[in-house]
Amino acid sequence: MVDGLKKIDWYRLRSHDGFADDLPRLLRQARTSVEPHEELVRHLTGDESEVSEATAAAWPFLLELVAHDNTPSRDWLLENLCGAIAVAGGSGSDGVDPGWPPAWEASKPALLALLDHSSAAVRRGVLFMLGKGLGDSALVLPALSRRWEEEVDPATRLCVVIVATEFAGRGDEAAASWLRELTVADDEPLVRMLVSAATRPDADVILRALTGDLELFLATGSFEMGYDEVLEHVLWLVGPKDFDGIDLVLALVDVLPWRTEALDYLRRLFERDTTDVGLVVPFVPVWIADPDVRLRAFAVWLTGVAGAREYRDLVAERVHDHGVTSLGQKVSTLATSVLLELG
C-alpha cells in the first residue's frame, strides 16, 4: 500500500471535504487503528449519489484494507464506507467523477476474490457492493454461479440472487437469463420470490414469500432494512411486466404485518399519480367500516383523492369516528376535510 500511495499526486485531487492530501496518512493509519475511520468517511463520501476524484483514487486502497483480516473494524469499513461508495457510484448521477467507472471495473477481480472469504459477513458485504455498484456483469455472473453452487449460508445465498436481480432490474439481459436458468429449491421461498419478481412475476409465489418468515431477508443487507424497503425492492423488480404490482399490494393489505407498508405505498403512489386509483376505489365500502383504524382512515382519504362522490354518505358516517391513526390524526377530522372537498 505504501508504495502505491506514493505514486498518486493527492495534492491535486479533490475529496468531499476539500483537498485529498491527508488521505495517504489516514489510509496508512487505518491498517492498525480505527481512529481515522470517521475522517475517511468525511473525505470519501458525500451525497449518496456523488463520488469524488479522490474517492476513485482511494478505492483500491480501501479494498486492500478490507481484504486483510487484521484491519481493525474491517466489517465497519466494508459496510459504512465501501458500501456507501458503491451505492453512490452505481447511482448513475452526474455527481459521479468520470474516474470512478474505470476504477470500479478494475476493482472487480479483487472484489470477486473476496467472495471466497471465510466470513459470511464479508461475503455478504462484497455481494452488496457488487449489486449496488453495477457496471459490467460479464465478470460478475460467472462468480455468482460458482458462489451459488458452493455457498451454504442461507442469507448469503439470498444475497447472491439479490445481486443478479439488481442487474436484471436495470435491464441487464444476461443477468435476467442467469436468473431464468437458476435452479431454486422449494425450501428457499425468498429466493424464488426474487427470481419470480425479476423474470416471470407470479403473485402467488411472491405473496407466499412475503407473508412467511422475513427475518432471513432482513438479515442480508449491509444497511438496515425493514418491511417497507423489502416491498419497494420487490415492486421495483416487478415493474411494468406481465404482473401488475398493484394486485400484490392489495393482497398485502389483508396481511396484518404488511398492512401499514401496503397502505403507505398506495398513498404515495396516488399522491404522485391517480391513474390507477379507480382499481382501488371499489374497496372503500369494505375498508371504511373495518375495525382497523388504518383502513378506515385510508378509505376516507382515498374517497377524497378519487373524488368518489358516490361514497360521500359513507364518509359522512365517519365524522364522529374518533379513532386515531399512528400519525395522531383522527378519522373524524379527516372525514370532515374530505366532505368539504367533495362539496
Coordinates of N, CA and C in Angstrom, one line a residue, residues 29 53 94 116 150-152 178 182 191 228 250 259 281 289 315 322 334:
Q29 N -2.9 4.8 8.5 CA -3.3 4.6 9.9 C -4.4 3.6 10.0
E53 N -13.2 12.6 -7.2 CA -12.0 12.0 -7.9 C -11.0 11.4 -6.8
D94 N -24.8 12.6 -12.2 CA -23.8 13.5 -12.8 C -22.7 13.8 -11.7
D116 N -14.7 -15.6 -1.7 CA -14.2 -16.9 -1.1 C -13.8 -16.7 0.4
E150 N -21.5 -23.2 -4.2 CA -20.6 -23.5 -3.1 C -21.2 -23.0 -1.7
E151 N -22.0 -22.0 -1.8 CA -22.5 -21.3 -0.6 C -23.5 -22.1 0.2
V152 N -23.2 -22.1 1.5 CA -24.1 -22.9 2.4 C -24.9 -22.0 3.4
W178 N -29.6 -15.4 -16.6 CA -29.0 -16.2 -15.5 C -30.0 -16.6 -14.5
L182 N -31.7 -20.4 -13.3 CA -31.3 -20.8 -11.9 C -32.2 -21.8 -11.3
V191 N -35.8 -16.7 -2.2 CA -35.1 -16.7 -3.5 C -36.0 -16.9 -4.6
D228 N -40.8 -2.0 4.7 CA -41.1 -1.1 3.6 C -40.0 -1.2 2.5
L250 N -52.5 -4.9 -3.0 CA -53.9 -5.0 -2.5 C -54.0 -6.3 -1.7
R259 N -49.8 -4.5 6.4 CA -50.9 -3.6 6.1 C -50.4 -2.1 6.0
V281 N -60.7 2.1 -5.6 CA -61.9 2.7 -5.0 C -63.0 1.8 -4.6
A289 N -65.5 0.6 6.9 CA -66.2 0.0 8.1 C -65.4 -1.0 8.8
V315 N -68.5 8.5 4.0 CA -67.6 9.4 4.7 C -68.3 10.2 5.8
H322 N -63.8 8.8 16.2 CA -62.6 9.4 16.9 C -61.4 8.5 17.0
L334 N -60.3 13.9 9.4 CA -60.0 13.6 8.0 C -61.3 13.6 7.2

